[in-house]
Short mmCIF file of C-alpha atoms in Angstrom, two decimals:
data_model
loop_
_atom_site.label_atom_id
_atom_site.label_comp_id
_atom_site.label_asym_id
_atom_site.label_seq_id
_atom_site.Cartn_x
_atom_site.Cartn_y
_atom_site.Cartn_z
CA MET C 1 -27.02 10.31 -2.85
CA LYS C 2 -26.39 7.86 -5.50
CA ALA C 3 -23.65 4.63 -5.42
CA LEU C 4 -23.16 1.71 -7.27
CA VAL C 5 -25.62 -1.33 -6.04
CA TYR C 6 -25.19 -4.59 -6.08
CA GLY C 7 -28.31 -6.30 -8.22
CA GLY C 8 -27.10 -10.29 -8.16
CA PRO C 9 -24.76 -12.35 -10.25
CA GLY C 10 -23.99 -9.43 -12.73
CA GLU C 11 -26.09 -6.84 -12.05
CA LYS C 12 -24.94 -3.26 -10.53
CA THR C 13 -26.58 -0.06 -11.12
CA TRP C 14 -25.53 3.80 -10.41
CA THR C 15 -28.72 4.80 -8.54
CA GLU C 16 -30.17 6.92 -5.82
CA VAL C 17 -29.75 5.39 -2.39
CA PRO C 18 -30.25 6.92 1.17
CA ASP C 19 -27.30 8.89 2.92
CA PRO C 20 -24.86 7.39 5.00
CA THR C 21 -25.58 8.60 9.09
CA ILE C 22 -23.86 8.01 11.92
CA SER C 23 -25.13 4.06 13.21
CA HIS C 24 -23.03 3.46 16.11
CA PRO C 25 -20.49 6.37 18.07
CA ARG C 26 -17.50 4.90 16.77
CA ASP C 27 -18.14 5.68 13.06
CA ALA C 28 -17.56 8.19 10.31
CA VAL C 29 -19.13 9.51 7.77
CA ILE C 30 -16.95 10.26 4.40
CA ARG C 31 -17.59 12.13 1.06
CA VAL C 32 -16.13 10.08 -1.14
CA ASP C 33 -13.08 12.28 -3.14
CA ALA C 34 -11.70 9.51 -4.98
CA VAL C 35 -12.27 5.43 -5.89
CA THR C 36 -11.04 2.82 -7.58
CA ILE C 37 -12.45 -0.86 -7.98
CA CYS C 38 -10.68 -3.86 -6.89
CA GLY C 39 -10.86 -7.38 -9.13
CA THR C 40 -12.82 -8.62 -5.48
CA ASP C 41 -15.81 -6.18 -7.43
CA LEU C 42 -15.45 -8.33 -10.19
CA HIS C 43 -15.43 -11.67 -8.31
CA ILE C 44 -18.50 -10.23 -6.68
CA LEU C 45 -20.21 -9.49 -9.61
CA GLY C 46 -19.00 -12.57 -11.09
CA GLY C 47 -21.13 -14.58 -8.24
CA ASP C 48 -18.18 -15.96 -6.26
CA VAL C 49 -18.45 -13.79 -3.11
CA PRO C 50 -22.11 -15.32 -2.14
CA GLU C 51 -21.45 -13.19 1.10
CA VAL C 52 -22.50 -10.02 -0.30
CA GLN C 53 -26.03 -9.91 -1.13
CA PRO C 54 -28.65 -7.41 -3.38
CA GLY C 55 -29.16 -4.54 -2.10
CA ARG C 56 -25.12 -3.79 -1.16
CA VAL C 57 -23.34 -0.96 -1.73
CA LEU C 58 -19.94 -1.88 -3.89
CA GLY C 59 -16.61 -0.70 -2.57
CA HIS C 60 -13.60 -1.13 -0.78
CA GLU C 61 -10.86 1.44 -1.40
CA ALA C 62 -11.89 5.13 -1.03
CA VAL C 63 -10.22 8.30 -0.08
CA GLY C 64 -12.85 11.03 1.28
CA THR C 65 -13.15 14.42 3.58
CA VAL C 66 -15.10 13.46 6.89
CA THR C 67 -18.18 14.48 6.66
CA ALA C 68 -19.84 13.50 10.71
CA ILE C 69 -18.05 11.78 13.96
CA GLY C 70 -19.58 9.52 15.82
CA ASP C 71 -19.40 10.15 19.85
CA GLY C 72 -16.55 7.63 20.37
CA VAL C 73 -13.91 8.83 18.17
CA ALA C 74 -11.16 10.83 19.30
CA ASN C 75 -8.91 11.16 16.82
CA LEU C 76 -10.75 12.61 14.11
CA LYS C 77 -11.94 15.82 13.43
CA ILE C 78 -15.21 16.91 10.10
CA GLY C 79 -12.77 17.91 7.02
CA ASP C 80 -9.80 15.26 7.86
CA ARG C 81 -8.64 14.21 4.65
CA VAL C 82 -8.37 10.21 5.17
CA LEU C 83 -7.61 6.86 3.67
CA ALA C 84 -10.39 4.52 4.24
CA SER C 85 -8.94 1.14 4.54
CA CYS C 86 -10.56 -1.90 2.79
CA ILE C 87 -10.40 -3.83 6.28
CA SER C 88 -11.96 -2.11 9.51
CA ALA C 89 -10.91 -2.98 13.33
CA CYS C 90 -12.31 -2.83 16.56
CA GLY C 91 -9.05 -3.34 17.87
CA VAL C 92 -10.21 -4.97 21.24
CA CYS C 93 -11.26 -8.50 19.77
CA ARG C 94 -8.57 -11.42 20.61
CA PHE C 95 -7.75 -11.36 16.35
CA CYS C 96 -7.00 -7.01 16.63
CA ARG C 97 -4.96 -7.18 19.86
CA GLU C 98 -2.51 -10.11 17.51
CA GLY C 99 -2.49 -6.87 14.24
CA VAL C 100 -4.67 -9.78 12.50
CA TYR C 101 -7.08 -7.21 11.66
CA GLY C 102 -8.68 -9.04 9.22
CA GLN C 103 -9.83 -11.99 10.86
CA CYS C 104 -11.23 -9.51 13.62
CA LEU C 105 -14.08 -11.01 15.95
CA GLY C 106 -15.52 -7.62 16.92
CA GLY C 107 -17.23 -6.66 14.23
CA GLY C 108 -14.86 -5.96 11.64
CA GLY C 109 -12.44 -7.51 8.68
CA TRP C 110 -13.47 -7.30 5.74
CA ILE C 111 -17.00 -5.52 5.50
CA LEU C 112 -17.00 -2.97 3.37
CA GLY C 113 -18.65 -3.52 0.40
CA HIS C 114 -19.00 -6.59 1.75
CA THR C 115 -21.54 -7.33 4.55
CA VAL C 116 -22.00 -3.40 4.77
CA ASP C 117 -22.34 -0.90 2.59
CA GLY C 118 -19.10 0.33 0.93
CA VAL C 119 -17.86 3.80 -0.81
CA GLN C 120 -18.62 3.59 -4.24
CA ALA C 121 -20.75 6.06 -3.77
CA GLU C 122 -20.94 9.83 -2.72
CA TYR C 123 -20.77 9.03 0.52
CA ALA C 124 -19.77 6.33 2.74
CA ARG C 125 -20.44 5.18 6.79
CA ILE C 126 -16.94 4.16 8.13
CA PRO C 127 -16.91 1.74 11.40
CA PHE C 128 -14.44 1.91 13.68
CA ALA C 129 -12.94 4.85 12.02
CA ASP C 130 -10.22 5.73 14.21
CA LEU C 131 -8.38 2.58 13.32
CA SER C 132 -9.92 2.47 9.99
CA THR C 133 -8.91 4.91 8.68
CA TYR C 134 -4.93 7.39 7.79
CA GLN C 135 -4.87 10.74 7.58
CA LEU C 136 -3.08 12.08 4.91
CA PRO C 137 -0.45 13.88 4.49
CA ALA C 138 -0.87 17.02 1.87
CA SER C 139 2.03 15.69 -0.27
CA VAL C 140 -0.17 12.62 -1.03
CA THR C 141 -2.76 12.53 -4.09
CA ASP C 142 -5.98 11.45 -4.13
CA GLU C 143 -4.84 9.27 -6.36
CA ALA C 144 -1.88 7.47 -5.08
CA ALA C 145 -3.22 7.11 -1.51
CA VAL C 146 -6.40 5.26 -2.69
CA LEU C 147 -3.79 2.19 -4.17
CA LEU C 148 -2.97 1.94 -0.47
CA ALA C 149 -6.42 1.03 0.49
CA ASP C 150 -6.31 -2.36 -0.75
CA ILE C 151 -3.69 -3.39 -3.38
CA LEU C 152 -0.62 -2.09 -2.38
CA PRO C 153 -1.29 -3.87 1.51
CA THR C 154 -2.94 -6.72 0.46
CA SER C 155 0.23 -8.32 -2.46
CA TYR C 156 2.79 -6.69 0.41
CA GLU C 157 1.40 -8.96 3.26
CA VAL C 158 -0.70 -11.50 1.60
CA GLY C 159 2.26 -12.05 -1.06
CA VAL C 160 5.88 -10.43 -0.29
CA LEU C 161 5.90 -10.95 3.25
CA ASN C 162 3.95 -14.65 3.94
CA GLY C 163 6.12 -15.32 0.78
CA GLN C 164 9.08 -14.10 3.04
CA VAL C 165 11.18 -12.88 0.19
CA ARG C 166 14.50 -12.64 1.09
CA PRO C 167 17.29 -10.49 -1.13
CA GLY C 168 18.86 -13.15 -3.42
CA ASP C 169 15.47 -15.02 -4.58
CA THR C 170 14.20 -15.88 -7.56
CA VAL C 171 10.06 -14.50 -7.37
CA VAL C 172 8.05 -15.65 -9.77
CA VAL C 173 4.05 -13.79 -10.04
CA VAL C 174 1.88 -15.49 -11.69
CA GLY C 175 -0.62 -12.62 -12.75
CA ALA C 176 0.19 -9.14 -13.82
CA GLY C 177 -2.83 -7.40 -13.68
CA PRO C 178 -3.46 -4.64 -10.15
CA ILE C 179 -2.48 -7.07 -7.44
CA GLY C 180 0.63 -8.65 -9.20
CA LEU C 181 1.95 -5.23 -10.51
CA ALA C 182 1.84 -4.24 -6.73
CA ALA C 183 3.34 -7.51 -5.51
CA ILE C 184 6.59 -6.57 -8.23
CA LEU C 185 6.61 -3.07 -6.60
CA THR C 186 6.84 -4.63 -3.08
CA ALA C 187 8.67 -7.22 -3.62
CA LYS C 188 11.42 -5.25 -5.23
CA LEU C 189 12.22 -3.72 -1.77
CA TYR C 190 14.00 -6.85 -0.64
CA SER C 191 16.35 -6.98 -3.63
CA PRO C 192 15.36 -10.48 -5.05
CA THR C 193 18.21 -11.78 -8.08
CA HIS C 194 14.78 -12.29 -10.45
CA ILE C 195 11.31 -11.13 -10.64
CA VAL C 196 9.71 -13.07 -13.23
CA VAL C 197 6.07 -12.29 -14.47
CA VAL C 198 3.85 -14.94 -15.75
CA ASP C 199 0.04 -13.83 -17.54
CA LYS C 200 -2.32 -14.77 -20.77
CA ALA C 201 -1.82 -11.06 -22.03
CA GLN C 202 0.80 -9.25 -23.39
CA SER C 203 0.08 -5.63 -22.71
CA ARG C 204 -0.28 -6.67 -18.77
CA LEU C 205 3.37 -8.40 -19.03
CA ASP C 206 4.68 -5.21 -20.92
CA ALA C 207 3.41 -2.96 -17.97
CA ALA C 208 5.56 -5.47 -15.33
CA LYS C 209 8.56 -5.11 -17.47
CA GLN C 210 8.11 -1.55 -16.83
CA PHE C 211 6.81 -2.56 -13.43
CA GLY C 212 10.54 -3.95 -12.51
CA ALA C 213 10.48 -7.48 -13.96
CA ASP C 214 13.36 -9.15 -15.00
CA VAL C 215 11.90 -11.71 -17.17
CA THR C 216 8.27 -12.38 -18.30
CA VAL C 217 6.46 -15.33 -19.99
CA LEU C 218 3.42 -15.79 -21.65
CA ALA C 219 0.84 -17.37 -19.68
CA ASP C 220 0.80 -20.36 -22.69
CA GLY C 221 4.55 -20.35 -23.62
CA ASP C 222 6.88 -22.76 -21.15
CA PRO C 223 7.05 -21.16 -17.86
CA LEU C 224 8.81 -24.20 -16.27
CA ALA C 225 11.17 -24.19 -18.98
CA ALA C 226 11.95 -20.27 -18.18
CA VAL C 227 12.12 -20.47 -13.94
CA HIS C 228 14.21 -23.24 -15.06
CA ARG C 229 17.04 -21.59 -16.68
CA LEU C 230 17.05 -18.84 -14.36
CA THR C 231 17.48 -21.57 -11.05
CA ASP C 232 19.50 -24.30 -13.03
CA GLY C 233 16.38 -26.20 -12.76
CA LEU C 234 15.65 -26.11 -9.07
CA GLY C 235 12.66 -23.39 -9.14
CA ALA C 236 11.47 -20.22 -8.13
CA ASP C 237 11.97 -19.67 -4.05
CA VAL C 238 8.92 -17.52 -4.14
CA VAL C 239 5.66 -18.14 -6.10
CA ILE C 240 3.16 -14.97 -5.48
CA GLU C 241 -0.62 -16.37 -7.11
CA ALA C 242 -1.86 -13.01 -7.96
CA VAL C 243 -5.06 -14.52 -10.29
CA GLY C 244 -7.60 -16.73 -8.46
CA THR C 245 -8.27 -19.29 -10.61
CA PRO C 246 -7.69 -23.14 -10.03
CA ALA C 247 -5.14 -23.52 -13.43
CA THR C 248 -2.89 -20.40 -11.68
CA PHE C 249 -2.57 -22.03 -8.35
CA GLU C 250 -1.58 -25.21 -9.74
CA LEU C 251 0.94 -23.38 -12.17
CA CYS C 252 2.47 -21.84 -9.09
CA THR C 253 2.80 -25.15 -7.52
CA THR C 254 4.68 -26.32 -9.98
CA LEU C 255 7.24 -23.23 -10.49
CA VAL C 256 8.45 -23.74 -6.58
CA ARG C 257 11.46 -25.28 -5.65
CA PRO C 258 11.95 -27.38 -3.10
CA GLY C 259 11.68 -25.99 0.29
CA GLY C 260 9.89 -22.73 -2.06
CA ARG C 261 6.84 -21.25 -0.95
CA VAL C 262 3.75 -20.71 -2.65
CA ALA C 263 1.73 -17.34 -1.57
CA ASN C 264 -1.64 -17.19 -2.67
CA ILE C 265 -2.47 -14.42 -2.52
CA GLY C 266 -6.06 -14.74 -5.65
CA VAL C 267 -9.61 -14.59 -4.62
CA HIS C 268 -10.84 -17.87 -5.68
CA GLY C 269 -14.32 -18.76 -6.43
CA LYS C 270 -13.91 -22.44 -7.64
CA PRO C 271 -12.24 -25.30 -5.73
CA ALA C 272 -8.12 -26.04 -6.86
CA THR C 273 -6.48 -29.34 -6.99
CA LEU C 274 -3.35 -29.57 -4.07
CA HIS C 275 -1.33 -31.96 -5.36
CA LEU C 276 -0.15 -33.20 -2.08
CA GLU C 277 0.91 -36.45 -3.57
CA GLN C 278 3.64 -34.13 -5.66
CA LEU C 279 4.22 -31.56 -2.97
CA TRP C 280 4.56 -33.15 0.49
CA ILE C 281 8.27 -34.41 -0.51
CA ARG C 282 9.69 -31.27 -1.17
CA ASP C 283 8.88 -29.32 1.18
CA VAL C 284 6.94 -26.79 -0.15
CA THR C 285 5.10 -23.85 1.82
CA VAL C 286 1.48 -22.48 0.65
CA THR C 287 0.00 -19.94 2.41
CA THR C 288 -3.50 -17.78 2.13
CA GLY C 289 -4.15 -15.12 4.00
CA LEU C 290 -6.99 -12.30 3.84
CA VAL C 291 -4.76 -8.46 4.47
CA ASP C 292 -5.14 -6.92 7.72
CA THR C 293 -3.45 -3.78 6.35
CA ARG C 294 -1.05 -3.68 9.36
CA THR C 295 1.48 -2.99 7.58
CA THR C 296 -0.62 0.55 5.88
CA PRO C 297 1.68 3.61 7.59
CA LYS C 298 4.95 1.77 6.36
CA LEU C 299 3.40 1.59 2.88
CA LEU C 300 2.75 5.59 3.53
CA ASP C 301 5.80 6.51 5.25
CA LEU C 302 7.43 4.54 1.78
CA LEU C 303 4.77 6.79 -0.26
CA VAL C 304 6.03 9.78 0.95
CA ALA C 305 9.44 8.94 1.30
CA GLY C 306 9.82 8.11 -2.88
CA GLN C 307 10.27 4.79 -2.20
CA LEU C 308 6.59 3.36 -4.31
CA ASP C 309 5.90 4.33 -7.61
CA THR C 310 2.32 4.15 -7.91
CA ALA C 311 1.30 6.93 -10.68
CA GLN C 312 1.95 4.44 -13.10
CA MET C 313 -0.51 1.92 -12.89
CA VAL C 314 -3.97 4.03 -13.03
CA THR C 315 -4.40 4.44 -16.49
CA HIS C 316 -7.77 5.58 -17.08
CA ARG C 317 -9.76 8.33 -15.07
CA PHE C 318 -13.12 8.73 -14.66
CA THR C 319 -15.35 10.55 -12.27
CA LEU C 320 -17.89 8.82 -10.23
CA ASP C 321 -21.10 9.18 -12.35
CA GLN C 322 -19.26 7.34 -15.00
CA ILE C 323 -18.42 4.02 -12.87
CA LEU C 324 -20.73 1.50 -15.19
CA GLU C 325 -18.32 2.90 -18.08
CA ALA C 326 -15.12 2.09 -15.52
CA TYR C 327 -16.68 -1.03 -14.63
CA ASP C 328 -16.73 -2.01 -18.42
CA VAL C 329 -13.17 -1.09 -18.79
CA PHE C 330 -11.69 -2.56 -16.35
CA ALA C 331 -13.29 -5.82 -16.43
CA ARG C 332 -12.11 -5.89 -20.34
CA PRO C 333 -8.19 -5.01 -19.45
CA ALA C 334 -6.78 -7.02 -23.10
CA GLN C 335 -8.63 -4.88 -25.12
CA THR C 336 -8.60 -1.53 -22.76
CA GLY C 337 -4.98 -1.94 -21.38
CA ALA C 338 -6.72 -1.13 -17.62
CA LEU C 339 -4.69 -1.42 -14.78
CA LYS C 340 -5.91 0.64 -12.37
CA VAL C 341 -9.07 3.08 -12.49
CA VAL C 342 -9.61 5.71 -10.30
CA LEU C 343 -13.08 7.99 -10.49
CA THR C 344 -13.11 11.22 -8.62
CA ARG C 345 -15.90 13.53 -8.41
CA GLY C 346 -17.11 15.42 -10.51
#
């Protein structure tokens, strides 16, 4: 089969690799029907995730059809259509028993496209298949479902829930890429008074408006003044960092009110300064996190019920064998207008 193989920082190829096989009784193999590219994949290619070794098949977001199952898989059968979660869960370690699947001690956590081969391929092995896949109803398209593999639960759990968004809050989202847009969608479930979005690209701010932002501000404008105008100089109740750079993190800490919350989602490859000399006296809470995907079933229910509209997030569509072109488009959003790209079997 063919797969997208990481060759080291800045290097990737769509090339022949061995077909995946069942290597543990709890494994399943899926035929990949739809897959997408994550900002984390770009961080890997930028050298920000050194645990990823050359030769690794990338990708951790897919919808597929089960083609093989191990003897220890109880809830799947060949032919089932499933969402493959970005997080794998052994289900029995301390963290899994607490629902903190991202920190799994039993061989799970974020492993797909990270420490084991991922899903940007024609076929993929899914470890701990019973707990790491979700069977999909016929009413949910592959394209809609694949957005539940990572970006929606990540934004919801690490941004909205960690940030404790409440009715009436002023919420600022710094970064209007796919993760930031998903944060807008899921923050709206809690009826904030204002959602303010900051980004350096006007095209992404325009998209943020379509997703429900009330106010948009260019990063090189004056985000602090805009937030203060809305809050009588107080600052935002919740600020969600959805980029992963020192500058955007430090901006978030200037926009939050005393007693407010900064929820960091972005993947950071470089140190950021935490200005405790300013924050300690303001009762500010800063949270970080890797998604656990414990909310995926709830988000799937919301999708089925029409309470989450993900259709506008997908801006570009490709076949799997066009994945190098898809990466180029996704990596240049200012020029291409790309939000999320989805690849399907040709």
